[in-house]
Coordinates of C-alpha atoms and ligand atoms in Angstrom, one line a residue:
M283 CA 76.5 -175.4 -19.6
N284 CA 78.2 -176.7 -22.6
K285 CA 76.4 -176.0 -25.8
Y286 CA 77.8 -179.1 -27.7
K287 CA 74.9 -179.4 -30.0
D288 CA 75.8 -176.0 -31.6
F289 CA 79.1 -177.4 -32.8
D290 CA 77.9 -179.9 -35.4
G291 CA 78.9 -177.7 -38.3
Y292 CA 81.7 -176.2 -36.6
L293 CA 84.6 -177.3 -38.6
K294 CA 83.2 -176.1 -41.8
E295 CA 82.7 -172.6 -40.4
Y296 CA 85.9 -172.0 -38.3
P297 CA 88.3 -170.7 -39.2
T298 CA 87.0 -168.3 -41.9
T299 CA 89.2 -168.3 -45.0
D300 CA 91.1 -165.4 -43.7
G301 CA 91.8 -167.4 -40.4
Y302 CA 89.4 -166.0 -37.9
F303 CA 87.7 -167.9 -35.0
G304 CA 85.2 -165.2 -34.0
K305 CA 87.2 -162.1 -33.4
Y306 CA 90.3 -164.1 -32.7
G307 CA 93.2 -165.1 -35.2
G308 CA 93.9 -163.4 -38.5
N309 CA 97.4 -162.2 -39.6
Y310 CA 98.7 -158.9 -37.9
L311 CA 102.3 -159.0 -39.3
D312 CA 103.5 -155.6 -40.6
D313 CA 106.3 -156.8 -43.0
P314 CA 104.6 -157.1 -46.5
E315 CA 107.1 -159.8 -47.5
L316 CA 106.1 -161.8 -44.6
I317 CA 102.4 -161.4 -45.3
K318 CA 103.0 -162.5 -48.9
A319 CA 104.9 -165.6 -47.6
F320 CA 102.2 -166.6 -45.2
N321 CA 99.4 -166.0 -47.9
E322 CA 101.3 -168.3 -50.3
Y323 CA 101.7 -170.8 -47.3
A324 CA 97.8 -170.8 -46.8
E325 CA 97.1 -171.2 -50.5
G326 CA 99.5 -174.3 -50.5
Y327 CA 97.8 -175.7 -47.5
Y328 CA 94.3 -175.2 -48.7
T329 CA 95.0 -176.9 -52.0
I330 CA 97.7 -179.5 -51.5
A331 CA 96.7 -180.7 -48.0
Q332 CA 93.3 -181.8 -49.1
S333 CA 94.5 -184.0 -51.8
A334 CA 94.0 -187.7 -51.7
Q335 CA 97.6 -188.3 -52.3
F336 CA 98.8 -186.0 -49.5
I337 CA 96.4 -187.5 -47.1
A338 CA 97.4 -191.1 -48.1
E339 CA 101.2 -190.4 -47.7
L340 CA 100.5 -188.6 -44.3
R341 CA 98.6 -191.6 -43.1
R342 CA 101.5 -193.9 -44.0
I343 CA 104.0 -191.8 -42.3
R344 CA 101.9 -191.8 -39.1
R345 CA 101.8 -195.6 -39.2
D346 CA 105.2 -196.6 -40.4
F347 CA 107.5 -193.8 -39.0
Q348 CA 105.8 -192.3 -36.1
G349 CA 104.3 -195.7 -34.7
R350 CA 100.8 -194.5 -34.7
P351 CA 98.0 -195.1 -33.4
T352 CA 99.4 -194.6 -30.0
P353 CA 97.4 -196.4 -27.3
V354 CA 94.7 -195.4 -24.8
Y355 CA 95.8 -196.8 -21.5
H356 CA 93.5 -197.3 -18.4
C357 CA 95.4 -196.3 -15.3
Q358 CA 93.7 -198.9 -13.0
R359 CA 96.1 -198.6 -9.9
L360 CA 96.1 -194.9 -9.9
S361 CA 92.4 -194.7 -10.3
N362 CA 91.6 -197.2 -7.5
M363 CA 94.0 -195.5 -5.2
L364 CA 92.2 -192.1 -5.8
G365 CA 88.7 -193.2 -5.6
K366 CA 86.0 -194.3 -8.1
T367 CA 86.9 -192.0 -11.1
Q368 CA 88.5 -193.9 -13.9
I369 CA 91.5 -192.2 -15.4
Y370 CA 92.5 -193.1 -19.1
L371 CA 95.7 -191.8 -20.9
K372 CA 96.1 -191.1 -24.5
R373 CA 99.8 -192.1 -24.8
E374 CA 101.5 -189.4 -27.0
D375 CA 104.6 -190.1 -25.0
L376 CA 104.9 -193.2 -27.2
N377 CA 104.6 -191.2 -30.5
H378 CA 108.1 -191.2 -32.2
T379 CA 110.5 -188.7 -30.3
G380 CA 108.4 -188.9 -27.3
A381 CA 105.7 -186.2 -27.7
H382 CA 102.8 -184.9 -29.7
K383 CA 104.9 -182.2 -31.5
L384 CA 106.0 -184.6 -34.3
N385 CA 102.4 -184.9 -35.4
H386 CA 102.4 -181.3 -36.9
C387 CA 106.1 -181.2 -37.8
M388 CA 105.7 -184.3 -40.1
G389 CA 102.6 -182.6 -41.7
E390 CA 104.6 -179.4 -42.3
G391 CA 107.5 -181.2 -43.6
L392 CA 105.3 -183.0 -46.1
L393 CA 103.7 -179.9 -47.3
A394 CA 107.1 -178.3 -47.7
K395 CA 107.9 -181.3 -50.0
Y396 CA 104.8 -180.9 -52.0
M397 CA 105.4 -177.1 -52.3
G398 CA 108.9 -177.7 -53.6
K399 CA 110.6 -176.0 -50.7
K400 CA 114.1 -177.1 -49.7
K401 CA 114.4 -175.9 -46.1
L402 CA 112.5 -175.7 -42.8
I403 CA 112.9 -172.8 -40.5
A404 CA 111.9 -172.5 -36.9
E405 CA 112.8 -171.1 -33.5
T406 CA 112.9 -173.1 -30.4
G407 CA 113.0 -172.4 -26.7
A408 CA 113.5 -175.6 -24.7
G409 CA 114.5 -177.3 -27.8
Q410 CA 111.5 -179.7 -28.0
H411 CA 110.0 -178.2 -31.2
G412 CA 113.5 -178.0 -32.7
V413 CA 114.2 -181.7 -32.2
A414 CA 110.8 -182.5 -33.7
L415 CA 111.2 -180.4 -36.6
A416 CA 114.9 -181.6 -37.2
T417 CA 113.4 -185.1 -37.1
A418 CA 111.0 -184.3 -39.9
A419 CA 113.8 -182.5 -41.9
A420 CA 115.9 -185.7 -41.9
Y421 CA 113.0 -187.9 -42.8
F422 CA 112.1 -185.7 -45.8
G423 CA 115.7 -184.8 -46.8
L424 CA 115.2 -181.1 -46.2
E425 CA 117.7 -178.6 -44.7
C426 CA 116.8 -177.3 -41.4
D427 CA 117.7 -174.0 -39.6
I428 CA 116.7 -173.9 -35.8
Y429 CA 117.0 -170.3 -34.4
M430 CA 117.7 -170.5 -30.6
G431 CA 118.8 -167.9 -28.0
E432 CA 122.4 -168.3 -26.6
V433 CA 121.0 -168.5 -23.1
D434 CA 118.6 -171.4 -24.1
I435 CA 121.4 -173.1 -26.1
A436 CA 123.6 -173.3 -22.8
K437 CA 120.5 -174.5 -20.8
Q438 CA 119.4 -177.1 -23.2
A439 CA 122.5 -179.0 -24.2
P440 CA 120.9 -182.4 -24.7
N441 CA 118.3 -181.1 -27.2
V442 CA 121.0 -179.0 -29.1
T443 CA 123.0 -182.1 -29.4
R444 CA 119.9 -184.1 -30.7
M445 CA 119.2 -181.5 -33.3
K446 CA 122.8 -181.3 -34.6
M447 CA 122.8 -185.2 -34.6
L448 CA 119.7 -185.1 -36.8
G449 CA 121.7 -182.7 -39.3
A450 CA 120.0 -179.5 -38.3
R451 CA 122.0 -176.1 -38.1
V452 CA 121.4 -174.5 -34.8
V453 CA 121.7 -170.8 -35.3
P454 CA 122.6 -168.9 -32.0
V455 CA 120.8 -165.6 -31.4
S456 CA 122.7 -163.2 -29.3
A457 CA 120.3 -160.1 -29.3
G458 CA 118.4 -158.9 -26.2
L459 CA 117.9 -161.5 -23.4
K460 CA 119.0 -164.3 -25.7
T461 CA 115.9 -166.5 -25.2
L462 CA 112.9 -167.4 -27.1
K463 CA 111.5 -163.9 -28.0
E464 CA 114.6 -162.9 -29.8
A465 CA 114.8 -166.3 -31.4
V466 CA 111.4 -165.8 -32.8
D467 CA 112.3 -162.5 -34.2
A468 CA 115.6 -163.9 -35.9
A469 CA 113.6 -166.8 -37.5
F470 CA 110.8 -164.4 -38.9
E471 CA 113.6 -162.3 -40.3
A472 CA 115.3 -165.3 -41.9
Y473 CA 111.9 -166.4 -43.2
S474 CA 111.0 -163.1 -44.8
R475 CA 114.5 -163.4 -46.7
E476 CA 114.2 -167.1 -47.7
Y477 CA 110.7 -167.8 -48.0
K478 CA 110.8 -168.6 -51.8
N479 CA 113.0 -171.6 -50.7
A480 CA 111.9 -172.2 -47.3
I481 CA 108.9 -172.7 -45.2
Y482 CA 108.5 -171.7 -41.5
C483 CA 107.2 -174.0 -39.0
I484 CA 105.6 -172.6 -35.8
G485 CA 105.7 -175.1 -32.8
T486 CA 102.1 -174.8 -31.6
A487 CA 98.5 -173.9 -32.6
A488 CA 99.3 -170.2 -32.6
G489 CA 100.7 -167.5 -34.8
P490 CA 99.4 -165.9 -37.9
H491 CA 97.0 -167.6 -40.2
P492 CA 97.4 -170.4 -41.4
F493 CA 99.3 -172.0 -38.5
P494 CA 96.3 -172.3 -36.0
L495 CA 94.3 -174.0 -38.6
M496 CA 97.2 -176.2 -40.1
V497 CA 98.6 -177.2 -36.6
R498 CA 95.0 -178.1 -35.3
D499 CA 94.3 -180.2 -38.4
F500 CA 97.7 -182.1 -38.1
Q501 CA 97.1 -182.7 -34.3
Q502 CA 93.4 -183.9 -34.7
V503 CA 94.8 -187.3 -35.3
V504 CA 95.3 -187.5 -31.4
G505 CA 91.6 -186.9 -30.8
D506 CA 90.4 -188.8 -33.6
E507 CA 92.2 -192.1 -32.4
A508 CA 91.4 -191.5 -28.7
R509 CA 87.6 -191.0 -29.2
S510 CA 87.4 -194.3 -31.2
Q511 CA 89.8 -196.2 -29.1
F512 CA 87.9 -195.0 -25.9
L513 CA 84.6 -196.1 -27.6
E514 CA 85.9 -199.4 -28.5
Q515 CA 87.3 -200.1 -25.0
T516 CA 84.5 -199.1 -22.8
G517 CA 81.5 -199.0 -25.1
H518 CA 80.8 -195.3 -24.4
L519 CA 82.3 -191.8 -24.6
P520 CA 84.3 -190.4 -21.7
D521 CA 82.6 -188.0 -19.4
K522 CA 85.5 -185.6 -19.3
V523 CA 88.3 -184.9 -21.8
I524 CA 91.5 -183.1 -20.4
A525 CA 94.5 -181.8 -22.0
C526 CA 97.3 -179.2 -21.0
V527 CA 97.5 -175.9 -22.8
G528 CA 100.8 -174.1 -23.7
G529 CA 100.1 -172.5 -27.0
G530 CA 97.5 -175.1 -27.4
S531 CA 98.3 -177.8 -29.9
N532 CA 98.0 -181.0 -28.2
S533 CA 94.8 -179.8 -26.6
I534 CA 93.1 -178.5 -29.7
G535 CA 94.0 -181.7 -31.6
T536 CA 92.4 -183.6 -28.6
F537 CA 89.3 -181.3 -28.2
I538 CA 88.1 -181.0 -31.8
P539 CA 86.6 -184.5 -32.3
F540 CA 84.6 -184.3 -28.9
L541 CA 83.2 -180.6 -29.6
A542 CA 79.8 -182.0 -30.8
D543 CA 79.6 -184.8 -28.1
P544 CA 77.9 -184.5 -24.7
V545 CA 81.4 -184.4 -23.0
E546 CA 82.9 -182.0 -20.6
I547 CA 86.2 -180.5 -21.9
Y548 CA 89.0 -179.0 -19.8
G549 CA 92.1 -177.1 -21.0
V550 CA 94.5 -177.0 -18.2
E551 CA 96.8 -173.9 -17.9
P552 CA 100.0 -173.7 -15.7
L553 CA 99.4 -171.7 -12.4
G554 CA 103.0 -171.9 -11.7
K555 CA 103.8 -170.2 -8.3
G556 CA 100.6 -168.3 -8.2
A557 CA 98.3 -165.7 -9.6
A558 CA 100.7 -162.8 -9.7
I559 CA 102.0 -161.3 -12.9
G560 CA 105.2 -163.2 -13.8
D561 CA 104.5 -166.2 -11.6
N562 CA 102.4 -168.2 -14.1
A563 CA 101.5 -168.8 -17.8
A564 CA 97.6 -169.1 -17.5
S565 CA 96.8 -166.8 -20.4
V566 CA 93.1 -167.5 -20.6
N567 CA 92.6 -167.3 -16.9
F568 CA 94.6 -164.1 -16.3
G569 CA 95.0 -162.5 -19.7
R570 CA 93.0 -160.1 -21.9
E571 CA 92.4 -159.9 -25.6
G572 CA 95.1 -158.4 -27.7
V573 CA 97.7 -158.9 -30.7
M574 CA 100.8 -160.6 -29.8
H575 CA 103.2 -162.3 -32.2
G576 CA 101.1 -161.5 -35.3
F577 CA 97.6 -162.7 -34.2
N578 CA 94.8 -161.6 -32.1
S579 CA 94.0 -163.9 -29.1
I580 CA 93.9 -163.8 -25.2
A581 CA 97.4 -163.1 -23.8
L582 CA 99.3 -162.0 -20.7
F583 CA 100.3 -158.3 -21.1
N584 CA 102.3 -156.1 -18.7
P585 CA 100.6 -152.8 -17.9
D586 CA 102.8 -151.1 -20.7
G587 CA 101.0 -153.5 -23.1
E588 CA 104.2 -155.5 -23.9
P589 CA 104.0 -159.3 -23.5
A590 CA 104.3 -160.1 -19.8
P591 CA 106.8 -162.6 -18.7
A592 CA 105.5 -166.2 -18.4
Y593 CA 106.5 -168.9 -15.9
S594 CA 105.8 -172.5 -15.5
V595 CA 107.9 -175.4 -14.0
A596 CA 107.1 -176.9 -17.4
S597 CA 109.1 -175.0 -19.9
G598 CA 106.9 -176.2 -22.8
L599 CA 104.0 -174.3 -21.2
D600 CA 105.5 -171.0 -20.4
Y601 CA 104.1 -169.1 -23.4
P602 CA 102.3 -165.7 -22.6
A603 CA 99.5 -166.3 -25.3
V604 CA 97.2 -169.1 -26.4
G605 CA 96.1 -170.0 -29.8
P606 CA 93.2 -168.2 -31.1
E607 CA 90.7 -171.0 -31.4
H608 CA 91.0 -171.7 -27.6
A609 CA 90.2 -168.0 -27.0
Y610 CA 87.1 -168.6 -29.1
L611 CA 86.2 -171.9 -27.4
H612 CA 86.6 -170.1 -24.0
D613 CA 84.2 -167.2 -25.0
M614 CA 81.8 -169.8 -26.5
G615 CA 81.6 -171.6 -23.0
R616 CA 82.5 -174.9 -24.8
V617 CA 85.9 -175.7 -23.1
N618 CA 86.7 -174.9 -19.6
Y619 CA 90.0 -173.3 -18.9
V620 CA 91.3 -174.4 -15.4
T621 CA 94.7 -174.1 -13.7
V622 CA 97.1 -176.4 -12.0
D623 CA 100.1 -175.2 -10.2
D624 CA 103.8 -176.4 -10.0
N625 CA 103.3 -178.5 -6.9
D626 CA 100.1 -180.4 -8.1
A627 CA 101.8 -181.0 -11.5
M628 CA 104.9 -182.4 -9.8
E629 CA 102.8 -184.6 -7.5
A630 CA 101.1 -186.1 -10.6
F631 CA 104.5 -186.6 -12.2
F632 CA 105.7 -188.7 -9.3
M633 CA 102.6 -190.7 -8.8
L634 CA 102.1 -191.7 -12.4
S635 CA 105.9 -192.8 -12.4
R636 CA 105.4 -194.9 -9.1
Y637 CA 101.8 -196.2 -9.7
E638 CA 101.8 -197.0 -13.4
G639 CA 105.4 -197.2 -14.5
I640 CA 105.1 -194.1 -17.0
I641 CA 107.3 -191.0 -16.4
P642 CA 105.4 -188.2 -17.9
A643 CA 106.6 -184.8 -19.2
I644 CA 106.0 -182.1 -16.7
E645 CA 103.8 -180.4 -19.2
S646 CA 101.5 -183.3 -19.4
S647 CA 101.5 -183.9 -15.6
H648 CA 99.4 -180.7 -15.4
A649 CA 96.5 -182.4 -17.3
L650 CA 96.9 -185.5 -15.3
A651 CA 96.9 -183.5 -12.1
Y652 CA 93.5 -182.0 -12.9
A653 CA 92.0 -185.5 -13.5
M654 CA 93.5 -186.5 -10.1
R655 CA 91.7 -183.5 -8.5
I656 CA 88.4 -184.6 -9.9
A657 CA 89.0 -188.1 -8.7
R658 CA 89.9 -186.9 -5.2
E659 CA 86.9 -184.5 -5.0
G660 CA 84.7 -187.9 -5.1
G661 CA 81.7 -186.5 -6.9
R662 CA 79.7 -188.9 -9.1
P663 CA 82.1 -191.6 -10.5
C664 CA 83.1 -190.8 -13.9
S665 CA 85.6 -191.3 -16.6
C666 CA 88.4 -189.0 -17.5
L667 CA 90.3 -189.1 -20.8
V668 CA 93.7 -187.3 -20.3
T669 CA 96.1 -186.5 -23.2
L670 CA 99.5 -187.5 -21.9
S671 CA 101.3 -185.1 -24.4
G672 CA 104.9 -186.4 -23.9
R673 CA 107.4 -188.4 -21.8
G674 CA 109.5 -187.2 -19.0
D675 CA 113.0 -188.2 -19.9
K676 CA 113.9 -184.6 -20.9
D677 CA 112.9 -183.5 -17.4
L678 CA 114.8 -186.0 -15.2
D679 CA 117.9 -184.1 -14.4
Y680 CA 115.9 -180.9 -13.6
V681 CA 113.5 -182.9 -11.3
V682 CA 116.2 -184.7 -9.4
E683 CA 117.9 -181.4 -8.7
H684 CA 114.9 -179.6 -7.5
Y685 CA 112.5 -182.4 -6.1
G686 CA 114.9 -185.5 -5.6
Y687 CA 113.1 -188.7 -6.3
G688 CA 109.8 -187.7 -4.8
D689 CA 109.7 -189.3 -1.4
E690 CA 109.9 -186.2 0.9
F691 CA 107.9 -184.3 -1.8
L692 CA 105.1 -186.7 -1.8
D693 CA 105.0 -186.9 2.0
K694 CA 104.8 -183.1 2.2
M695 CA 102.0 -183.0 -0.4
A696 CA 100.2 -185.8 1.5
E697 CA 100.3 -183.9 4.7
K698 CA 99.2 -180.7 3.0
R699 CA 96.0 -182.5 1.7
E700 CA 95.3 -184.0 5.1
K701 CA 95.3 -180.6 6.6
A702 CA 93.0 -179.1 3.9
Ligands
PLP140 C1 105.5 -178.2 -26.2 C2 104.8 -179.3 -25.3 C3 103.6 -178.9 -24.8 C4 102.9 -177.6 -24.9 O1 102.5 -177.3 -26.3 P1 101.1 -177.3 -26.8 O2 101.2 -176.6 -28.1 O3 100.2 -176.5 -25.8 O4 100.6 -178.7 -26.9 C5 103.0 -179.7 -24.0 N1 103.5 -181.1 -23.7 C6 104.7 -181.3 -24.2 C7 105.3 -182.7 -24.0 C8 105.4 -180.5 -25.0 O5 106.7 -180.9 -25.6

């Protein structure tokens, strides 16, 4: 099923120099100033980021500032309770700021420094990317402008406070629905004006070339560490590697080092409330090929060709497209894109908290829920390596308001499973 042997020379071939993974990727922006800016960016990345000095400095930052390597942890209590499958977590929740996003933000910040830029520009929806980028800006002594819809600013007060505390400027966007889409437009517009002085930082492995490449490379530290840690702890490779997919950064960083291994790989998309349009954000499962946000990939479209509304209980997963490399790995049959709905994700959220003392991000709970499904199905005992992309502190107020502390919810889920 998985043609892993074909992936030996993969990294040398993909993406092509103009940013294609098969037919996916590229740069479909129509503003000539922006195209110029992204080309300069790609050139900077290809030359600077391969230098020994850049690599050594990034390695030091990962160790001394981010606290890497993050551990791989064997969930013995949870595994034993579910059956014979052994679940292991790659603990990105223990990366500084509590999620994997800082891995690429520090890379982008370091690149800005080497390219002589003075400012980082980005948009943010739930605020997680904004906080990670503001952290990088503070570390490197760069200015930081974060564009955010006014509706999101009101909803995400704690993250707005964090960004301001870190010295970033949060720029309110009042156009349209005042959420992420308008913030993206405003940030792109600012970047086309300011690119001589600033660089733009996308929050995931999507967007026009070179972002899918760059973010993948900066996130690969997750998979590289996890692979050697797992080998050292168990003496073998995991049978299955699992990560959640929003735009696809923590997952692609996890998957890349395993592509040429005899390992099954699963990208978990959010099924939200169900299969209907607007009820989920499972782009690969329900979407089609098309250009969205300046790159060609698989995305969720309305019948009129506009981006479809995306929904998930995890705000970090509600993006209507997926990075182009995931579209390619899907077409190649190398990665299985599966779905987990809100309820299964929330059950995993509460169970990991209770059985292992780790409160996960709701995003990451989707990946864990898929490993739990494998364990419950009770086939041949196997080992699952799950990337826990972040911690759940940011989600606690929301969870308590909608699901309480989990007692009733877990009873209800157990009842449902008994009936099934
Ligand atoms: C943003 C986020 C995600 C989703 O983003 P990817 O680019 O798909 O990795 C997943 N988990 C957490 C904790 C996040 O903050």
